[in-house]
């Protein structure tokens, strides 16, 4: 079965705020199906990804609302996320590999503070490292020649990102806006790939789960589960078209510094992508995430699209 570069989920993607959440997501909802369905290759692989996601539409449930109609201490206006991911994977046997993902975020956040009738804009902008991920992946070597294959993955999200970033006025950003969650999270996943000789391309699906194992300073992010399915289609030469769909559910944040009423969501998105095998070792790719259904708890900022570009390089 042909492979394509990883489309990887980074860092802390759940958010919450006071009455109007700072955003329903800080990164795209699509998952790393490649790491769950491709064969384990001994040696090293390095990959990088850039991502853009702008949250500027308030919603309650599935309905869009105007910020001028929100009566609260402050009203969220927008959050712009420019994420960079650096990944490293090493296959240390024919069936086992270990991976590390380091996220880096450039984030602009703006909300309007209501104070005795005055509307005071408050802004934060930072460039910070987020929460790193370490994973271990297993795919039995005996199934490489079959039409159907499966793999399992497990790991941890580590609390490497800051949780106390402040703006120029010295005001600390809400916990949900911070580059890190402050918690250690359990990561679990399983994937299935089907590449029959009777059809063009291959089908894939996977299930992933992220669950916090602790809380930090009165904040525990919501758990998240996602299902992804798609079809990888060769369209000529070294170019592949990938048609994907994702279903994501995020639970409510908990704790004294969380806003359970304005956190958590369910989202369905279409994620078309293109992958080009530049050489035997180097591939480049791009994807566009288009939410078709968003249902948020309370009031939250949402996004209309997310764009990702990246490359993958095998070193052995």
Coordinates of C-alpha atoms in Angstrom, one line a residue:
X1 CA 0.0 0.0 0.0
X2 CA 1.3 3.5 -0.9
X3 CA 1.9 5.9 1.9
X4 CA 1.6 9.7 2.2
X5 CA 3.0 12.2 4.7
X6 CA 1.6 12.5 8.1
X7 CA -1.3 14.9 8.8
X8 CA -0.7 15.4 12.5
X9 CA -2.8 16.9 15.3
X10 CA -0.8 19.1 17.7
X11 CA -0.8 20.4 21.2
X12 CA -3.7 21.8 23.1
X13 CA -6.7 22.1 20.8
X14 CA -9.5 22.5 23.3
X15 CA -10.5 26.0 24.6
X16 CA -12.8 27.7 27.0
X17 CA -13.4 31.2 28.3
X18 CA -15.7 33.4 30.4
X19 CA -19.2 33.2 29.0
X20 CA -17.9 33.5 25.4
X21 CA -15.2 30.9 24.9
X22 CA -11.9 31.9 23.3
X23 CA -12.4 29.3 20.6
X24 CA -13.6 25.8 19.7
X25 CA -10.2 24.7 18.4
X26 CA -6.7 26.0 18.2
X27 CA -5.7 23.4 15.5
X28 CA -7.3 21.4 12.8
X29 CA -9.4 18.3 13.7
X30 CA -7.8 15.9 11.3
X31 CA -5.7 13.1 12.7
X32 CA -2.4 11.3 11.8
X33 CA -4.0 8.4 9.9
X34 CA -0.6 7.6 8.3
X35 CA 1.0 6.6 11.5
X36 CA -1.8 4.3 12.2
X37 CA -2.0 2.5 8.8
X38 CA 1.4 2.5 7.1
X39 CA 4.0 -0.1 7.7
X40 CA 6.8 0.4 10.2
X41 CA 10.1 1.3 8.4
X42 CA 13.3 0.8 10.2
X43 CA 15.4 4.0 10.4
X44 CA 14.6 7.7 10.8
X45 CA 11.9 9.9 9.4
X46 CA 11.6 13.7 9.9
X47 CA 8.6 15.8 9.0
X48 CA 7.4 19.3 9.3
X49 CA 4.0 21.0 9.0
X50 CA 2.7 24.6 8.9
X51 CA -1.0 25.3 9.7
X52 CA -3.3 28.3 9.7
X53 CA -6.6 28.6 11.5
X54 CA -8.6 31.7 12.2
X55 CA -11.5 31.7 14.7
X56 CA -13.7 34.8 14.3
X57 CA -17.3 33.5 14.3
X58 CA -19.2 33.3 17.6
X59 CA -21.7 30.4 17.9
X60 CA -24.0 29.0 20.4
X61 CA -25.0 25.4 19.7
X62 CA -25.1 25.3 15.9
X63 CA -26.2 28.9 15.4
X64 CA -24.1 31.9 14.5
X65 CA -24.5 35.0 16.8
X66 CA -23.3 38.6 16.8
X67 CA -20.9 39.6 19.6
X68 CA -22.9 42.8 20.2
X69 CA -25.8 40.6 21.5
X70 CA -23.6 38.9 24.1
X71 CA -24.0 40.5 27.6
X72 CA -21.0 39.4 29.6
X73 CA -17.9 40.8 31.3
X74 CA -16.0 40.3 28.1
X75 CA -16.8 39.2 24.6
X76 CA -14.4 37.1 22.4
X77 CA -13.6 38.7 19.1
X78 CA -11.0 36.5 17.3
X79 CA -8.1 34.1 17.7
X80 CA -5.6 33.6 14.9
X81 CA -3.4 30.5 15.1
X82 CA -0.3 29.9 13.1
X83 CA 1.1 26.5 14.1
X84 CA 4.3 24.8 13.2
X85 CA 5.0 21.1 13.9
X86 CA 8.3 19.2 13.9
X87 CA 8.1 15.4 14.0
X88 CA 10.7 12.7 14.4
X89 CA 10.0 9.0 14.1
X90 CA 12.4 6.1 14.4
X91 CA 11.7 2.5 13.5
X92 CA 13.8 0.3 15.8
X93 CA 12.4 -3.0 14.6
X94 CA 10.2 -4.3 11.7
X95 CA 7.1 -3.9 13.8
X96 CA 7.8 -1.1 16.3
X97 CA 8.5 2.6 16.0
X98 CA 8.7 5.6 18.4
X99 CA 7.8 9.2 17.6
X100 CA 8.2 12.7 19.0
X101 CA 6.1 15.8 18.0
X102 CA 7.1 19.3 19.0
X103 CA 4.5 22.0 18.4
X104 CA 5.2 25.7 18.1
X105 CA 2.4 28.3 18.1
X106 CA 2.1 31.9 17.0
X107 CA -1.2 33.0 18.4
X108 CA -3.1 36.3 18.3
X109 CA -6.1 36.6 20.7
X110 CA -8.4 39.6 21.1
X111 CA -11.5 40.2 23.2
X112 CA -13.5 43.2 24.3
X113 CA -13.6 43.9 28.0
X114 CA -16.8 45.7 29.3
X115 CA -16.0 48.1 32.1
X116 CA -18.6 50.6 33.4
X117 CA -20.0 51.0 29.9
X118 CA -16.7 51.3 28.2
X119 CA -15.5 48.8 25.6
X120 CA -11.8 48.1 26.2
X121 CA -9.9 45.9 23.8
X122 CA -7.5 43.4 25.4
X123 CA -5.0 41.5 23.2
X124 CA -2.4 38.8 23.6
X125 CA 0.2 37.7 21.1
X126 CA 2.9 35.1 21.7
X127 CA 5.3 32.7 20.0
X128 CA 5.7 29.7 22.3
X129 CA 6.4 26.0 22.3
X130 CA 3.3 23.9 23.0
X131 CA 2.8 20.5 24.6
X132 CA 5.1 17.8 23.2
X133 CA 3.9 14.3 22.3
X134 CA 5.7 11.0 22.6
X135 CA 4.2 7.8 21.0
X136 CA 4.9 4.2 20.4
X137 CA 3.4 2.4 17.4
X138 CA 3.0 -1.3 16.6
X139 CA 2.1 -2.9 13.2
X140 CA 2.6 -6.6 12.8
X141 CA 5.0 -7.4 10.0
X142 CA 3.2 -10.5 8.9
X143 CA 0.3 -8.5 7.4
X144 CA 2.3 -6.4 5.0
X145 CA 1.4 -8.6 2.0
X146 CA -2.3 -8.7 2.8
X147 CA -5.1 -6.5 1.6
X148 CA -6.2 -5.5 5.1
X149 CA -3.8 -4.3 7.8
X150 CA -4.1 -2.8 11.3
X151 CA -2.0 -0.9 13.8
X152 CA -2.1 0.4 17.3
X153 CA -0.5 3.5 18.9
X154 CA -0.2 4.8 22.4
X155 CA 1.7 7.6 24.1
X156 CA 1.6 10.7 26.2
X157 CA 1.1 14.5 25.7
X158 CA 3.5 16.1 28.1
X159 CA 3.1 19.5 29.9
X160 CA 6.0 21.3 28.1
X161 CA 4.0 24.4 27.1
X162 CA 3.7 27.5 29.2
X163 CA 0.5 28.2 31.2
X164 CA 1.2 31.7 32.5
X165 CA 1.7 33.9 29.4
X166 CA 0.9 37.6 29.9
X167 CA 0.3 40.5 27.5
X168 CA 2.1 43.9 27.5
X169 CA -0.2 45.2 30.3
X170 CA 0.8 42.2 32.5
X171 CA -2.6 40.5 32.3
X172 CA -2.5 36.7 32.2
X173 CA -4.3 35.1 29.3
X174 CA -7.1 32.7 30.0
X175 CA -6.0 29.1 30.6
X176 CA -7.6 28.0 27.4
X177 CA -5.6 30.5 25.4
X178 CA -2.2 29.5 26.9
X179 CA 0.2 27.4 24.7
X180 CA 0.0 24.5 27.1
X181 CA -2.7 22.8 29.1
X182 CA -0.4 22.0 32.1
X183 CA -1.6 18.4 32.1
X184 CA -0.2 15.0 31.1
X185 CA -2.7 13.3 28.7
X186 CA -3.0 9.7 27.7
X187 CA -3.0 9.1 23.9
X188 CA -4.5 6.0 22.3
X189 CA -5.3 5.1 18.7
X190 CA -6.0 2.2 16.4
X191 CA -6.2 2.2 12.6
X192 CA -7.3 -0.1 9.8
X193 CA -6.3 0.1 6.1
X194 CA -7.9 -1.9 3.2
X195 CA -6.2 -2.0 -0.2
X196 CA -8.0 -4.6 -2.4
X197 CA -6.6 -5.4 -5.8
X198 CA -10.0 -4.9 -7.3
X199 CA -10.2 -1.1 -6.7
X200 CA -8.0 1.9 -7.3
X201 CA -6.3 3.3 -4.3
X202 CA -6.9 2.3 -0.7
X203 CA -9.4 2.9 2.1
X204 CA -8.5 3.8 5.7
X205 CA -10.1 4.5 9.0
X206 CA -8.9 5.2 12.6
X207 CA -10.1 6.0 16.1
X208 CA -8.1 8.2 18.5
X209 CA -8.6 9.1 22.1
X210 CA -6.9 11.8 24.3
X211 CA -7.7 11.9 28.0
X212 CA -6.0 14.1 30.7
X213 CA -4.5 12.1 33.6
X214 CA -4.4 15.0 36.0
X215 CA -5.3 18.7 36.6
X216 CA -3.0 21.7 37.0
X217 CA -3.8 24.8 39.0
X218 CA -7.6 24.3 38.8
X219 CA -7.7 23.4 35.2
X220 CA -8.4 20.0 33.5
X221 CA -9.0 20.0 29.7
X222 CA -11.8 18.0 28.3
X223 CA -11.2 14.6 26.9
X224 CA -11.4 14.2 23.1
X225 CA -12.3 11.3 20.8
X226 CA -12.2 11.3 17.0
X227 CA -13.0 9.0 14.1
X228 CA -11.5 9.5 10.7
X229 CA -12.1 7.7 7.4
X230 CA -11.0 8.3 3.8
X231 CA -9.9 7.1 0.4
X232 CA -6.5 7.6 -1.1
X233 CA -6.7 7.8 -4.9
X234 CA -3.7 7.8 -7.3
X235 CA -4.5 10.5 -9.9
X236 CA -1.4 10.2 -12.0
X237 CA 2.3 9.8 -11.7
X238 CA 3.5 10.7 -8.2
X239 CA 0.3 12.6 -7.2
X240 CA -2.4 11.3 -4.9
X241 CA -5.8 12.7 -3.9
X242 CA -7.0 12.0 -0.4
X243 CA -10.7 12.4 0.4
X244 CA -11.3 12.3 4.2
X245 CA -14.0 12.9 6.7
X246 CA -13.6 13.4 10.5
X247 CA -15.9 13.2 13.4
X248 CA -14.6 14.9 16.6
X249 CA -16.1 15.1 20.1
X250 CA -14.5 17.1 22.9
X251 CA -15.7 17.0 26.5
X252 CA -16.1 20.0 28.8
X253 CA -13.2 21.5 30.6
X254 CA -13.2 21.1 34.4
X255 CA -11.8 23.0 37.5
X256 CA -11.8 26.3 39.2
X257 CA -10.0 28.0 36.3
X258 CA -12.1 26.4 33.6
X259 CA -15.4 27.3 32.1
X260 CA -17.4 24.1 31.7
X261 CA -20.5 25.9 30.3
X262 CA -18.5 27.3 27.4
X263 CA -16.2 24.4 26.4
X264 CA -16.6 21.2 24.6
X265 CA -18.0 20.6 21.1
X266 CA -18.9 18.1 18.4
X267 CA -17.7 18.7 14.9
X268 CA -17.8 17.0 11.5
X269 CA -15.4 18.1 8.7
X270 CA -14.5 17.2 5.2
X271 CA -10.7 17.2 4.6
X272 CA -9.5 16.9 1.0
X273 CA -5.8 16.7 0.6
X274 CA -3.1 16.2 -2.1
X275 CA 0.2 14.4 -1.7
X276 CA 3.2 14.4 -4.1
X277 CA 6.1 12.0 -3.9
X278 CA 8.9 14.3 -4.9
X279 CA 11.4 11.4 -4.6
X280 CA 11.6 8.0 -3.0
X281 CA 12.5 9.7 0.3
X282 CA 10.8 13.1 0.1
X283 CA 7.0 13.9 -0.1
X284 CA 5.1 17.1 0.1
X285 CA 1.4 17.6 0.9
X286 CA -1.4 20.0 1.6
X287 CA -4.8 19.7 3.1
X288 CA -7.9 21.9 3.6
X289 CA -10.3 21.3 6.5
X290 CA -13.9 22.4 5.9
X291 CA -16.2 22.0 8.9
X292 CA -19.8 21.1 7.8
X293 CA -21.3 20.7 11.3
X294 CA -20.3 22.5 14.5
X295 CA -22.2 22.2 17.8
X296 CA -20.6 24.0 20.7
X297 CA -21.5 24.2 24.3
X298 CA -22.4 27.7 25.5
X299 CA -20.8 30.5 23.4
X300 CA -17.5 29.8 21.5
X301 CA -15.5 31.2 18.6
X302 CA -15.4 28.8 15.6
X303 CA -13.5 28.6 12.4
X304 CA -14.6 28.2 8.7
X305 CA -11.6 26.4 7.5
X306 CA -8.0 25.3 8.3
X307 CA -5.1 25.0 5.9
X308 CA -2.0 22.8 6.4
X309 CA 1.2 22.3 4.3
X310 CA 4.0 20.0 5.1
X311 CA 6.8 17.6 4.0
X312 CA 8.1 14.2 5.1
X313 CA 11.7 13.0 4.7
X314 CA 13.0 9.5 5.2
X315 CA 16.7 9.6 6.2
X316 CA 17.7 5.9 5.8

